[in-house]
Amino acid sequence: MRSRLPLLAGAVVLLAAAVQAGEPPPSPDPSRPEMSAARRAELGRMLVHDCGSCHGLTMKGGLGAPLLPEGLAGKDPDALAQLVLEGIAGTPMPPWAPLLSRDEARWMIDQLREGRLREGRLREGKRE
Amino acid sequence: MTGRMSMMRGALLGLILGALPAASFFASAVSAAELRGTGDLGIVVERAAGRVMVVENSHRRTLASVEGLGDLSHASAVFSRDARYAFVFGRDGGLSKVDLLTATVVKRVQQAGNSIGGAISEDGRLVAVANYEPGGVRVFDADSLDPVADIPAEYGPAGEAGAARPRSKVVGLEDAPGNRFVFSLYDAGEIWIADLSDPAAPAVRKFTGIGRQPYDALVTPDGRHYIAGLFGEDGLAVLDLWNPDKGVRRVLDGYGRGEQPLPVYKMPHLEGWGFADGKVFLPAIGRHEVLVVDATTWQEVGRIAVAGQPVFVMARPDGRQIWVNFALPDNHLVQVLDVPSLAVAATLTPGKGVLHMEFTPRGEQVWVSVRDLDTVRIYDTGSLREVSTLPADKPSGIFFTARAHRIGL
């Protein structure tokens, strides 16, 4: 079982790359093999609690802007992930690049876009 | 009132009858019928659950839980002057009045869309809430939570006829002597004093150009100075409430000396008692330092290098120690500073997600919320040893009723 995982991972990456070549872009896969369940839980917790410190636990906004699916729908998710990594100069939004990889930032954006934080579905990083 | 008195008499009678076996009385959990004081009570915010725990610090125990308080991210609380009721300010604009003795929500109003804390007036009659959306301050009757005053935080020049002026997010709302509330306008860079001696007609005095992006503020324990931290520049804005005509002065101007600040993963909080030995201890923004200012001259007298970016910098009530917690990625640590030597005396490791600390009224113990471990750790501040823990669901703010009798808390 263990030895098959890298193969499987390779297949998923290839598949993702193949889909990426054409339009539209693939719907993000939250179970990317390179991210462990423990890391996902940690990122989910970070999203709710650390992002939530400024954006609200329910992402309805605070000192930072609301991060609800309807507000993010029209925006390029990769650009949003880039914004998370770089921060917004002149505002309290810090650059998260020292603490997050690009994939991790993108995964967090996907959670927000899909509204997984709603009604505590991702609360404390626990997944359904 | 008469009804309440007779209820109390009834409760007292029930207590006397029921408490004949004294041991069983003391062993019983608190209930509405138990006659007790509130001086050793407090609340612990369980922010993800929208709930607070009612706790008692004499025996370090949880008495009850109160649910249904909404989005409690960044929630804070103040207490009625009889120390029976907690006014809990939720992120979602909810203002809840919680009875600590019966562990019930006696009143709740949805007063705004997005809020960031509040204050209670010195006479205990008014509760004010700082709102982001709509930007401004709303004031309520502490008994009924009926609205009393609305102070929109409009700023900038008047627009064209009919055009609304922008409204600023309000931060750092504090009570001050004279039934005044003092607060800062994050977007406008202003400090306002609202005098509610006549609650129906607040007299507002505005100080403009105080610095960019004030993010939080404190009132010194004597009620004299209002200090706003600035996110947008290195420095703090200080207003002498005894001499408001002198205007706002800048202190610690340029404390970063042009160095590139570190990313700030959590805004520091100023409301606490960062006041000891005639000095004010303040978190530096974007650097691993606690700044020390002489509270008479307002000159910098020292800096203490600490383990991370400070969030809360709180003096033990006697002023002998300062306890500091940190932003990510150092939020598993707490450092204890020795006030006379301005040095780090100890580094503790309560665990990931240390969000808040609260001293018992005289400071012999401190309660520390450790979010990611779902735990409140209780330390003896003399030995720095952990003496107890309490389970809590993602605990954040801890507030004891001793705050009821403090200015600016």
mmCIF file of N, CA and C in Angstrom, chain B residues 264-321:
data_model
loop_
_atom_site.group_PDB
_atom_site.id
_atom_site.type_symbol
_atom_site.label_atom_id
_atom_site.label_comp_id
_atom_site.label_asym_id
_atom_site.label_seq_id
_atom_site.Cartn_x
_atom_site.Cartn_y
_atom_site.Cartn_z
ATOM 1 N N VAL B 264 3.723 41.348 10.250
ATOM 2 C CA VAL B 264 2.957 41.307 11.496
ATOM 3 C C VAL B 264 1.813 40.320 11.324
ATOM 4 N N TYR B 265 1.936 39.156 11.957
ATOM 5 C CA TYR B 265 0.911 38.125 11.787
ATOM 6 C C TYR B 265 -0.214 38.235 12.786
ATOM 7 N N LYS B 266 -0.059 39.112 13.731
ATOM 8 C CA LYS B 266 -1.180 39.386 14.636
ATOM 9 C C LYS B 266 -0.992 40.782 15.191
ATOM 10 N N MET B 267 -2.044 41.556 15.135
ATOM 11 C CA MET B 267 -1.971 42.917 15.666
ATOM 12 C C MET B 267 -1.759 42.865 17.179
ATOM 13 N N PRO B 268 -0.853 43.690 17.690
ATOM 14 C CA PRO B 268 -0.741 43.756 19.150
ATOM 15 C C PRO B 268 -2.021 44.330 19.759
ATOM 16 N N HIS B 269 -2.183 44.067 21.040
ATOM 17 C CA HIS B 269 -3.306 44.632 21.772
ATOM 18 C C HIS B 269 -2.748 45.518 22.862
ATOM 19 N N LEU B 270 -3.332 46.674 22.991
ATOM 20 C CA LEU B 270 -2.800 47.597 23.992
ATOM 21 C C LEU B 270 -3.591 47.568 25.288
ATOM 22 N N GLU B 271 -4.875 47.189 25.195
ATOM 23 C CA GLU B 271 -5.675 47.271 26.417
ATOM 24 C C GLU B 271 -5.250 46.173 27.371
ATOM 25 N N GLY B 272 -4.656 46.580 28.429
ATOM 26 C CA GLY B 272 -4.151 45.656 29.437
ATOM 27 C C GLY B 272 -3.535 46.562 30.462
ATOM 28 N N TRP B 273 -2.725 46.007 31.292
ATOM 29 C CA TRP B 273 -2.054 46.898 32.220
ATOM 30 C C TRP B 273 -0.565 46.940 31.915
ATOM 31 N N GLY B 274 -0.175 47.479 30.809
ATOM 32 C CA GLY B 274 1.257 47.570 30.506
ATOM 33 C C GLY B 274 1.889 48.732 31.242
ATOM 34 N N PHE B 275 1.537 48.879 32.506
ATOM 35 C CA PHE B 275 1.892 50.071 33.258
ATOM 36 C C PHE B 275 2.474 49.624 34.587
ATOM 37 N N ALA B 276 3.767 49.910 34.821
ATOM 38 C CA ALA B 276 4.413 49.430 36.044
ATOM 39 C C ALA B 276 5.605 50.319 36.374
ATOM 40 N N ASP B 277 5.788 50.602 37.656
ATOM 41 C CA ASP B 277 6.974 51.311 38.121
ATOM 42 C C ASP B 277 7.145 52.659 37.404
ATOM 43 N N GLY B 278 6.031 53.340 37.161
ATOM 44 C CA GLY B 278 6.108 54.654 36.510
ATOM 45 C C GLY B 278 6.444 54.590 35.039
ATOM 46 N N LYS B 279 6.368 53.388 34.480
ATOM 47 C CA LYS B 279 6.698 53.232 33.061
ATOM 48 C C LYS B 279 5.556 52.540 32.327
ATOM 49 N N VAL B 280 5.504 52.799 31.033
ATOM 50 C CA VAL B 280 4.543 52.100 30.189
ATOM 51 C C VAL B 280 5.313 51.113 29.316
ATOM 52 N N PHE B 281 4.860 49.872 29.315
ATOM 53 C CA PHE B 281 5.491 48.821 28.505
ATOM 54 C C PHE B 281 4.596 48.552 27.300
ATOM 55 N N LEU B 282 5.173 48.689 26.121
ATOM 56 C CA LEU B 282 4.352 48.646 24.910
ATOM 57 C C LEU B 282 4.928 47.670 23.893
ATOM 58 N N PRO B 283 4.041 46.997 23.152
ATOM 59 C CA PRO B 283 4.529 46.097 22.101
ATOM 60 C C PRO B 283 5.019 46.900 20.904
ATOM 61 N N ALA B 284 6.206 46.573 20.393
ATOM 62 C CA ALA B 284 6.662 47.184 19.146
ATOM 63 C C ALA B 284 5.954 46.474 18.001
ATOM 64 N N ILE B 285 5.657 47.227 16.965
ATOM 65 C CA ILE B 285 5.025 46.627 15.775
ATOM 66 C C ILE B 285 6.130 46.153 14.840
ATOM 67 N N GLY B 286 6.059 44.895 14.419
ATOM 68 C CA GLY B 286 6.983 44.406 13.412
ATOM 69 C C GLY B 286 8.400 44.205 13.912
ATOM 70 N N ARG B 287 8.591 44.102 15.213
ATOM 71 C CA ARG B 287 9.912 43.769 15.740
ATOM 72 C C ARG B 287 9.780 43.027 17.063
ATOM 73 N N HIS B 288 10.855 42.343 17.410
ATOM 74 C CA HIS B 288 10.831 41.490 18.600
ATOM 75 C C HIS B 288 11.254 42.299 19.826
ATOM 76 N N GLU B 289 10.462 43.280 20.156
ATOM 77 C CA GLU B 289 10.833 44.180 21.244
ATOM 78 C C GLU B 289 9.617 44.624 22.035
ATOM 79 N N VAL B 290 9.857 44.815 23.336
ATOM 80 C CA VAL B 290 8.917 45.548 24.168
ATOM 81 C C VAL B 290 9.555 46.914 24.420
ATOM 82 N N LEU B 291 8.811 47.967 24.145
ATOM 83 C CA LEU B 291 9.322 49.325 24.295
ATOM 84 C C LEU B 291 8.931 49.836 25.682
ATOM 85 N N VAL B 292 9.839 50.545 26.326
ATOM 86 C CA VAL B 292 9.576 51.040 27.667
ATOM 87 C C VAL B 292 9.673 52.573 27.658
ATOM 88 N N VAL B 293 8.603 53.205 28.144
ATOM 89 C CA VAL B 293 8.515 54.665 28.112
ATOM 90 C C VAL B 293 8.300 55.168 29.529
ATOM 91 N N ASP B 294 8.969 56.256 29.889
ATOM 92 C CA ASP B 294 8.724 56.899 31.176
ATOM 93 C C ASP B 294 7.345 57.572 31.111
ATOM 94 N N ALA B 295 6.484 57.268 32.085
ATOM 95 C CA ALA B 295 5.106 57.755 32.014
ATOM 96 C C ALA B 295 4.986 59.215 32.430
ATOM 97 N N THR B 296 6.070 59.851 32.845
ATOM 98 C CA THR B 296 6.026 61.276 33.172
ATOM 99 C C THR B 296 6.573 62.108 32.021
ATOM 100 N N THR B 297 7.733 61.702 31.534
ATOM 101 C CA THR B 297 8.370 62.496 30.468
ATOM 102 C C THR B 297 7.989 62.001 29.083
ATOM 103 N N TRP B 298 7.477 60.761 28.991
ATOM 104 C CA TRP B 298 7.142 60.119 27.729
ATOM 105 C C TRP B 298 8.364 59.923 26.835
ATOM 106 N N GLN B 299 9.531 59.861 27.462
ATOM 107 C CA GLN B 299 10.749 59.522 26.728
ATOM 108 C C GLN B 299 10.994 58.026 26.828
ATOM 109 N N GLU B 300 11.595 57.483 25.776
ATOM 110 C CA GLU B 300 11.955 56.065 25.805
ATOM 111 C C GLU B 300 13.044 55.846 26.850
ATOM 112 N N VAL B 301 12.848 54.845 27.711
ATOM 113 C CA VAL B 301 13.874 54.557 28.717
ATOM 114 C C VAL B 301 14.470 53.176 28.516
ATOM 115 N N GLY B 302 13.969 52.413 27.569
ATOM 116 C CA GLY B 302 14.580 51.109 27.345
ATOM 117 C C GLY B 302 13.802 50.299 26.339
ATOM 118 N N ARG B 303 14.461 49.236 25.907
ATOM 119 C CA ARG B 303 13.816 48.254 25.042
ATOM 120 C C ARG B 303 14.217 46.889 25.552
ATOM 121 N N ILE B 304 13.315 45.976 25.503
ATOM 122 C CA ILE B 304 13.618 44.626 25.962
ATOM 123 C C ILE B 304 13.453 43.691 24.774
ATOM 124 N N ALA B 305 14.537 43.016 24.414
ATOM 125 C CA ALA B 305 14.478 42.046 23.324
ATOM 126 C C ALA B 305 13.715 40.821 23.812
ATOM 127 N N VAL B 306 12.702 40.425 23.055
ATOM 128 C CA VAL B 306 11.877 39.289 23.462
ATOM 129 C C VAL B 306 11.856 38.239 22.353
ATOM 130 N N ALA B 307 11.130 37.144 22.614
ATOM 131 C CA ALA B 307 11.229 35.958 21.753
ATOM 132 C C ALA B 307 10.487 36.087 20.426
ATOM 133 N N GLY B 308 9.623 37.066 20.300
ATOM 134 C CA GLY B 308 8.839 37.193 19.084
ATOM 135 C C GLY B 308 8.185 38.562 19.056
ATOM 136 N N GLN B 309 7.197 38.707 18.175
ATOM 137 C CA GLN B 309 6.465 39.974 18.139
ATOM 138 C C GLN B 309 5.404 39.968 19.227
ATOM 139 N N PRO B 310 5.507 40.897 20.167
ATOM 140 C CA PRO B 310 4.573 40.873 21.292
ATOM 141 C C PRO B 310 3.138 41.185 20.859
ATOM 142 N N VAL B 311 2.187 40.516 21.502
ATOM 143 C CA VAL B 311 0.769 40.816 21.279
ATOM 144 C C VAL B 311 0.206 41.502 22.526
ATOM 145 N N PHE B 312 0.165 40.778 23.640
ATOM 146 C CA PHE B 312 -0.235 41.400 24.905
ATOM 147 C C PHE B 312 1.003 41.620 25.763
ATOM 148 N N VAL B 313 1.101 42.798 26.344
ATOM 149 C CA VAL B 313 2.192 43.140 27.255
ATOM 150 C C VAL B 313 1.501 43.607 28.533
ATOM 151 N N MET B 314 1.404 42.706 29.504
ATOM 152 C CA MET B 314 0.540 42.979 30.651
ATOM 153 C C MET B 314 1.308 42.929 31.962
ATOM 154 N N ALA B 315 1.142 43.964 32.759
ATOM 155 C CA ALA B 315 1.801 44.010 34.056
ATOM 156 C C ALA B 315 0.982 43.232 35.077
ATOM 157 N N ARG B 316 1.678 42.468 35.897
ATOM 158 C CA ARG B 316 1.008 41.887 37.059
ATOM 159 C C ARG B 316 0.451 43.052 37.874
ATOM 160 N N PRO B 317 -0.677 42.878 38.537
ATOM 161 C CA PRO B 317 -1.302 44.025 39.204
ATOM 162 C C PRO B 317 -0.369 44.818 40.127
ATOM 163 N N ASP B 318 0.631 44.166 40.730
ATOM 164 C CA ASP B 318 1.552 44.922 41.589
ATOM 165 C C ASP B 318 2.676 45.574 40.790
ATOM 166 N N GLY B 319 2.736 45.316 39.495
ATOM 167 C CA GLY B 319 3.736 45.959 38.657
ATOM 168 C C GLY B 319 5.134 45.372 38.715
ATOM 169 N N ARG B 320 5.301 44.237 39.389
ATOM 170 C CA ARG B 320 6.650 43.687 39.552
ATOM 171 C C ARG B 320 7.093 42.876 38.339
ATOM 172 N N GLN B 321 6.120 42.324 37.620
ATOM 173 C CA GLN B 321 6.421 41.513 36.429
ATOM 174 C C GLN B 321 5.579 42.006 35.257
#
